[in-house]
Short mmCIF file of C-alpha atoms in Angstrom, two decimals:
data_model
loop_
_atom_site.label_atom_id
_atom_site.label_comp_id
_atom_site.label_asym_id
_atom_site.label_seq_id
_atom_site.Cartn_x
_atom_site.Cartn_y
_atom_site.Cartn_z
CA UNK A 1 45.99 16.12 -79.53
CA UNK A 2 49.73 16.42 -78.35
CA UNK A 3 52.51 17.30 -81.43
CA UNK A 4 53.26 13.28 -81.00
CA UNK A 5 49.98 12.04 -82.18
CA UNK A 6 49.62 14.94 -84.66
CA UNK A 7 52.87 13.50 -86.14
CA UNK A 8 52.01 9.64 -86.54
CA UNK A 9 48.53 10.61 -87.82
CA UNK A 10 50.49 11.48 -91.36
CA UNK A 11 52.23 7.87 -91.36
CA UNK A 12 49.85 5.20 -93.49
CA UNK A 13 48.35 2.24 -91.99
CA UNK A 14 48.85 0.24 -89.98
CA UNK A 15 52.24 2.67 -88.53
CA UNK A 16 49.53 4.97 -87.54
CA UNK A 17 47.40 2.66 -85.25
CA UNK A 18 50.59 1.04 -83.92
CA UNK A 19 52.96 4.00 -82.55
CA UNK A 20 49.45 5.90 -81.45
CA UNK A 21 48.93 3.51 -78.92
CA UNK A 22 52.03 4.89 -76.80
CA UNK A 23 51.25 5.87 -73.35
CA UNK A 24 50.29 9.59 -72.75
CA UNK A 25 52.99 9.93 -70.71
CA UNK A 26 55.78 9.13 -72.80
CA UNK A 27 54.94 11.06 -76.03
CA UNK A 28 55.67 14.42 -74.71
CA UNK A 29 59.78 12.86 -74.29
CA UNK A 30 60.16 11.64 -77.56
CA UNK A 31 62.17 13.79 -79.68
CA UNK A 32 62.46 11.32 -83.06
CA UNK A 33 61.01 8.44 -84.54
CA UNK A 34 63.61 6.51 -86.31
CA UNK A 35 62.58 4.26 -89.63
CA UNK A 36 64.96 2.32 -90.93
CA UNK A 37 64.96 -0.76 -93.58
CA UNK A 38 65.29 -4.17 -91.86
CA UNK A 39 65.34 -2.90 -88.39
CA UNK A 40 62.51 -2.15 -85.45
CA UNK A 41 61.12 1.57 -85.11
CA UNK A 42 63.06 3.33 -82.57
CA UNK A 43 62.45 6.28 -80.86
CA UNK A 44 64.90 9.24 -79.85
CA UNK A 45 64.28 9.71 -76.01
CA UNK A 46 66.15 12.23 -73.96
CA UNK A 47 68.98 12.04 -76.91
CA UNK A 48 69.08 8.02 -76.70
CA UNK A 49 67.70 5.60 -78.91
CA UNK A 50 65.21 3.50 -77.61
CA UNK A 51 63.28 0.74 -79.23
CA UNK A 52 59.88 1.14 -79.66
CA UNK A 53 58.83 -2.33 -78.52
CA UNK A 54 60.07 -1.24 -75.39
CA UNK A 55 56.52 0.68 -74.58
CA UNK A 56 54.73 -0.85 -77.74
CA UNK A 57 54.98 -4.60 -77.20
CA UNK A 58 52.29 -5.16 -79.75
CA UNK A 59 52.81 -3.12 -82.52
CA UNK A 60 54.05 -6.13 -84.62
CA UNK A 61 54.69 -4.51 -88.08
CA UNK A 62 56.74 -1.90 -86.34
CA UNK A 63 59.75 -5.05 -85.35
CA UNK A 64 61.27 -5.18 -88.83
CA UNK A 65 60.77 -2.84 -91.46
CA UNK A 66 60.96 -3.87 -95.23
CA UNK A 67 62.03 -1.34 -98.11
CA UNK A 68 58.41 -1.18 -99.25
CA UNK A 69 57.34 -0.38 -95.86
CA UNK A 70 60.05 3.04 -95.96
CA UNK A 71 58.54 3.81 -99.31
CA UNK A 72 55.11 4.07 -98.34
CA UNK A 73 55.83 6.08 -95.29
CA UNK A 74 57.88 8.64 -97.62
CA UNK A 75 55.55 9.03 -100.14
CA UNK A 76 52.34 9.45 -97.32
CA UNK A 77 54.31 11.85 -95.48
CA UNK A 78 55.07 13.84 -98.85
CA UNK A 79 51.58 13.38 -99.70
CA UNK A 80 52.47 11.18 -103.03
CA UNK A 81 54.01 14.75 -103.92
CA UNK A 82 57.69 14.19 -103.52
CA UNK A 83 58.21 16.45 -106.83
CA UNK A 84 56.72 19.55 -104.29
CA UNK A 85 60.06 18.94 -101.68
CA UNK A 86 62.53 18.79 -104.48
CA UNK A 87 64.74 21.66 -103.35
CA UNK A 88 64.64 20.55 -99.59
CA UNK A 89 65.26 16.70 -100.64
CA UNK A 90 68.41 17.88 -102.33
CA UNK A 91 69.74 18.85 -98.67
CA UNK A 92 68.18 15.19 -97.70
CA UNK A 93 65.03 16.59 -95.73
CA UNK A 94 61.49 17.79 -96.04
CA UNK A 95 59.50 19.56 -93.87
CA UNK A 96 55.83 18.59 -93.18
CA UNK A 97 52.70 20.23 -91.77
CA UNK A 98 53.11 21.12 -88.10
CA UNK A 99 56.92 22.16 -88.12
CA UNK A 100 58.18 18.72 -87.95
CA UNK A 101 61.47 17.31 -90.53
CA UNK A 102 61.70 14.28 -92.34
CA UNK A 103 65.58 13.30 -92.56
CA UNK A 104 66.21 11.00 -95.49
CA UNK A 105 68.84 8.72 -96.24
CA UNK A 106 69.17 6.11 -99.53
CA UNK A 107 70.50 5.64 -102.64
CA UNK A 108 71.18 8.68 -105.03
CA UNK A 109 69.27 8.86 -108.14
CA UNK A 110 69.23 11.11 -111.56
CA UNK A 111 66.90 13.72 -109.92
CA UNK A 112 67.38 13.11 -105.77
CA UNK A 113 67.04 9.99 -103.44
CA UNK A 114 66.20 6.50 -106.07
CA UNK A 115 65.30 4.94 -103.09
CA UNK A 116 65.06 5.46 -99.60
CA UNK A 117 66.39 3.83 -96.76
CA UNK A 118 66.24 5.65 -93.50
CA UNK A 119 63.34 7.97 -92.44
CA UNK A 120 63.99 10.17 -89.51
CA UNK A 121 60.76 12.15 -88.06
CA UNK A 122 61.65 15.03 -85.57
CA UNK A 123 58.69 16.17 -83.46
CA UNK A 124 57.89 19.16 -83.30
CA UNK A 125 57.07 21.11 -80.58
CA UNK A 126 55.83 24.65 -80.11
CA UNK A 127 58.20 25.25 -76.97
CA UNK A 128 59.63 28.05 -74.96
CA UNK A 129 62.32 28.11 -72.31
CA UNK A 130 63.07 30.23 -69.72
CA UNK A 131 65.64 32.91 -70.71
CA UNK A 132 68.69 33.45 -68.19
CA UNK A 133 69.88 36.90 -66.83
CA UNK A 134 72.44 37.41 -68.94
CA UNK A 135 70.30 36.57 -72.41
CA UNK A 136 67.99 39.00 -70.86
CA UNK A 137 70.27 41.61 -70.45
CA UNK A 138 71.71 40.99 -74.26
CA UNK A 139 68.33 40.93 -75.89
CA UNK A 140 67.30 44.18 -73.93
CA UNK A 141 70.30 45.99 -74.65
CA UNK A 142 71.09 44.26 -78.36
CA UNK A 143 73.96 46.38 -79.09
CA UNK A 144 75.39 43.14 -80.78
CA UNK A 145 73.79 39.83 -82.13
CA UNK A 146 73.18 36.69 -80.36
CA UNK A 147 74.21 33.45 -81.65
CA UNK A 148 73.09 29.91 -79.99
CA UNK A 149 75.05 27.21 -80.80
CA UNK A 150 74.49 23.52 -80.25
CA UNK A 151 74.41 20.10 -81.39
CA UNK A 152 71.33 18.57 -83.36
CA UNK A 153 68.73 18.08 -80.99
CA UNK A 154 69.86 20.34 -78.12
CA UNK A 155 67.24 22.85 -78.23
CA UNK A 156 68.15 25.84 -80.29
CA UNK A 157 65.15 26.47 -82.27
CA UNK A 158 63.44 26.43 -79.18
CA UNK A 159 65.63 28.75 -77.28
CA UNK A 160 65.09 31.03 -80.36
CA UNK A 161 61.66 31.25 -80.60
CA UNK A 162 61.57 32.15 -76.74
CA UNK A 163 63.76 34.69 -77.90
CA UNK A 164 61.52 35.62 -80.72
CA UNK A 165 58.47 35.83 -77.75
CA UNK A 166 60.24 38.09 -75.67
CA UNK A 167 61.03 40.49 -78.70
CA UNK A 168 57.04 40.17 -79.36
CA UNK A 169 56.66 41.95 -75.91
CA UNK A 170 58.70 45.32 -77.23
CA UNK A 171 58.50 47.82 -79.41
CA UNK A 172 61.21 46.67 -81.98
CA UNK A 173 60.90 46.09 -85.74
CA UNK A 174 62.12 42.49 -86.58
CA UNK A 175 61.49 39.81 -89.56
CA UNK A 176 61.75 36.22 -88.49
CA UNK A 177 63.60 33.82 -91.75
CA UNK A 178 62.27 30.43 -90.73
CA UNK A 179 63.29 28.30 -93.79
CA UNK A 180 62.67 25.06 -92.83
CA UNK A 181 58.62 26.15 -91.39
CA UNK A 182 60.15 25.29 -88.24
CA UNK A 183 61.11 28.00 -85.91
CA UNK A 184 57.94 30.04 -85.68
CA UNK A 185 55.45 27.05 -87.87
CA UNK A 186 51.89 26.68 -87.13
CA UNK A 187 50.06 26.76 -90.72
CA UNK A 188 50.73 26.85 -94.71
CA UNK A 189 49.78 30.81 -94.55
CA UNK A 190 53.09 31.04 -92.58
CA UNK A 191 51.67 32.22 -89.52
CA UNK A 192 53.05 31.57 -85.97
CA UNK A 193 50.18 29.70 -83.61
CA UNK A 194 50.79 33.02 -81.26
CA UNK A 195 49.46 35.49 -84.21
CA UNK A 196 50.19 38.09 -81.14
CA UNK A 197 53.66 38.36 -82.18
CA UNK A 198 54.38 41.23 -83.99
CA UNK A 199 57.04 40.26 -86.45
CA UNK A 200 57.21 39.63 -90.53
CA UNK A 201 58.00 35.97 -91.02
CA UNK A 202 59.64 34.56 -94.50
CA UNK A 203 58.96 30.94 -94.37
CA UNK A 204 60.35 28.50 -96.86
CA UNK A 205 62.63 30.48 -98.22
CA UNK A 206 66.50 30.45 -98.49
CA UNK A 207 67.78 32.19 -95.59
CA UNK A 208 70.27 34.55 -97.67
CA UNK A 209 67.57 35.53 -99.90
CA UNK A 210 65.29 35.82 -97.38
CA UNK A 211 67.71 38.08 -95.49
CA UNK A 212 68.26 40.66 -98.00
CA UNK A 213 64.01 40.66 -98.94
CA UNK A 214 63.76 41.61 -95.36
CA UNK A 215 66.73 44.42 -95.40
CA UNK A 216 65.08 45.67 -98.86
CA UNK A 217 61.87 45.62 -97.78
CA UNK A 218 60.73 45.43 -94.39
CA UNK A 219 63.60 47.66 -92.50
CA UNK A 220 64.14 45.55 -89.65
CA UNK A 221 66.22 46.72 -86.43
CA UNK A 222 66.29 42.88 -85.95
CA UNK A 223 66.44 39.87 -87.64
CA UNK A 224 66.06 36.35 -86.36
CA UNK A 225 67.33 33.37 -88.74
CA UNK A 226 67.67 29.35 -87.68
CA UNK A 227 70.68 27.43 -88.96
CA UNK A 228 73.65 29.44 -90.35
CA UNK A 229 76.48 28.09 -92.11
CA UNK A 230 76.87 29.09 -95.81
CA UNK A 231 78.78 31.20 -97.35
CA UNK A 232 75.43 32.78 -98.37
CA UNK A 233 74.27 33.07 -94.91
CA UNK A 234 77.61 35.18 -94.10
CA UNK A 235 77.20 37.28 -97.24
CA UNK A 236 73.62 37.65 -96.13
CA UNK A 237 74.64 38.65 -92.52
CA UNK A 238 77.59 41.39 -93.73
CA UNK A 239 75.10 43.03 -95.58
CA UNK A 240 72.68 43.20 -92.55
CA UNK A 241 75.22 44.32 -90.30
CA UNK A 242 75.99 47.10 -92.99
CA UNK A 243 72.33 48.20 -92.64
CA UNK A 244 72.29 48.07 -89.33
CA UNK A 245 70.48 45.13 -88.55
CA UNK A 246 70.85 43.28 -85.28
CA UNK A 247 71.01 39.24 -85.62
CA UNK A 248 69.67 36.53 -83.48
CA UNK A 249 70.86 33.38 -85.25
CA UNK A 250 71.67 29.99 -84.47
CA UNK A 251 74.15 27.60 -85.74
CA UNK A 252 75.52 23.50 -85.44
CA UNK A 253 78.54 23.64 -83.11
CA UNK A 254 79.26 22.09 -79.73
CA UNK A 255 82.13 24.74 -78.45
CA UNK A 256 83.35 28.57 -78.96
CA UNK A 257 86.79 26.99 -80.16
CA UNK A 258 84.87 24.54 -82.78
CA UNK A 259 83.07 27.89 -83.75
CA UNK A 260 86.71 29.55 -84.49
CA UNK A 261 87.64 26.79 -86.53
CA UNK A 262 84.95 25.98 -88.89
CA UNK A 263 85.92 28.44 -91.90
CA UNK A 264 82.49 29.33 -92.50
CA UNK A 265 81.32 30.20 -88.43
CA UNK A 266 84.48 31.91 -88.20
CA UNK A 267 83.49 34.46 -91.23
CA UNK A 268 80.57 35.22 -89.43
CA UNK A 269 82.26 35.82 -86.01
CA UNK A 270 84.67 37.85 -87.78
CA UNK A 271 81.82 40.36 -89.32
CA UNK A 272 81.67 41.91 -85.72
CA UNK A 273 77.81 40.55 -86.32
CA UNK A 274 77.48 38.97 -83.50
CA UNK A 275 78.58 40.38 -79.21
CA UNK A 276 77.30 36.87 -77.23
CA UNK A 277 77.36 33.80 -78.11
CA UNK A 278 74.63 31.22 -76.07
CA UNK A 279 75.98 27.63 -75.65
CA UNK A 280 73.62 24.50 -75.03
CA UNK A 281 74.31 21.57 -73.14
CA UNK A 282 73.13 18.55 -75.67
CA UNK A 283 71.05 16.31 -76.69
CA UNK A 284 70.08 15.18 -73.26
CA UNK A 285 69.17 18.23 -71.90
CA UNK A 286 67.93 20.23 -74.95
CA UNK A 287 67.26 24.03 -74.05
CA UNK A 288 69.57 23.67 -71.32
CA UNK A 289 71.98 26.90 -71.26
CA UNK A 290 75.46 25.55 -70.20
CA UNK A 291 77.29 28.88 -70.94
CA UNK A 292 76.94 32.86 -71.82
CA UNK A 293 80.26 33.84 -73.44
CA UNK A 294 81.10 37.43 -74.83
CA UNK A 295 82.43 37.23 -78.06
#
């Protein structure tokens, strides 16, 4: 069963049925499935929306979605549990078995979302790229951290975790934070699928905290994190750098001079922390390197 199929099988009836019918061929392109109230299922194909219809003429209740219909597929993708996700619906997401993240959008209540409007399911995939010369040559060397930067969607989990592989193949101590259970997922024990990677993972837990358990605990030469951009994070990373700790990190930005100007990226280039910096093409092409800059 492909990560596609793996991912409707948590929707309820009859959502399940419906979107597994999709054609083989087409499930390993689609990035998202998009739920919103009072419109049609869409899917996120090669960064474009496209409705579902389009391959799934017959999947009838999938045409128009009603608010009970969102509510149903939020509470049997949080396993009637919501109360469990309450510290990763605050930041309007929840991540379910397999890797994959539920984006949420609605009305604010008391104590999180009072009701839900938009449900956004990314699929995820346990994918690798191929690493270019010049990553190569940084992540043999790593005399300075590596940061990928991209837009949502563009592929820098995955160009992490290939990272993470090729670390796997030498002799180096590293701790992987994966926060989300999404850069190195594959079970609630918070072990990778490859179990042949050498590496201590913290999974689930917030990345600064997760950061200094690793420098207090573990001694890692290296440590790879997904997603920085708090002030927490750059905290986090100062006192890495301070013990000596290499990073391989990746955060949301589409250029180097976007990077400069965001307060909080521009702390963390100014810790020294990081010597390249890995820029992706997009949506459209996601894991596609478009440049190797020296920071």
């Amino acid at each position: 069963m492909d990560e596609y199929h793996a991912l409707v099988r948590q929707l309820p009836q009859p959502f399940c049925t419906e979107l597994a019918g999709l054609n083989s061929q087409i499930t390993p392109f689609v990035q998202e499935i998009r739920m919103r109230v009072g419109q049609p299922v869409f899917f996120t194909i090669k960064g474009r929306l496209t409705p579902c219809i389009k391959y799934l003429p017959r999947a009838a209740h999938c045409q128009k979605l009603s608010a009970q219909t969102i509510q149903d597929c939020f509470l049997a993708l949080c396993r009637h549990s919501a109360y469990a996700y309450e510290e990763e619906l605050r930041q309007g997401y929840f991540t379910i078995p397999g890797g994959n993240r539920v984006g949420i959008a609605g009305v604010q209540g008391p104590r999180g979302f009072a009701r839900v409007t938009s449900l956004n399911l990314r699929v995820a995939r346990w994918g690798i790229c191929d690493l270019p010369a010049e990553v190569l040559q940084a992540l043999t060397a790593l005399t300075g951290g590596i940061l990928v930067a991209g837009v949502p969607g563009s592929g820098k989990t995955t160009l992490l975790r290939s990272m993470v592989q090729y670390l796997g193949k030498s002799d180096r101590i590293f701790s992987v934070v994966d926060e989300r259970g999404e850069l190195l997922w594959g079970s609630a024990e918070g072990l990778p699928p490859d179990r042949n990677i050498p590496c201590d993972v913290y999974t689930q837990y917030p990345k600064a905290e997760a950061i200094c358990m690793a420098l207090r605990c573990m001694n890692p030469q290296v440590i790879v994190c997904d997603e920085l951009g708090t002030a927490a994070d750059a905290t986090a990373v100062e006192a890495g750098l301070a013990s000596g700790a290499v990073f391989l990190a990746s955060v949301h930005c589409d250029s180097i001079e976007h990077l400069e100007k965001r307060p909080q990226l521009s702390r963390l280039l100014k810790t020294g922390a990081f010597e390249t910096a890995v820029l992706l093409s997009g949506r459209s092409h996601p894991g596609e390197i478009a440049r190797v800059v020296t920071l």
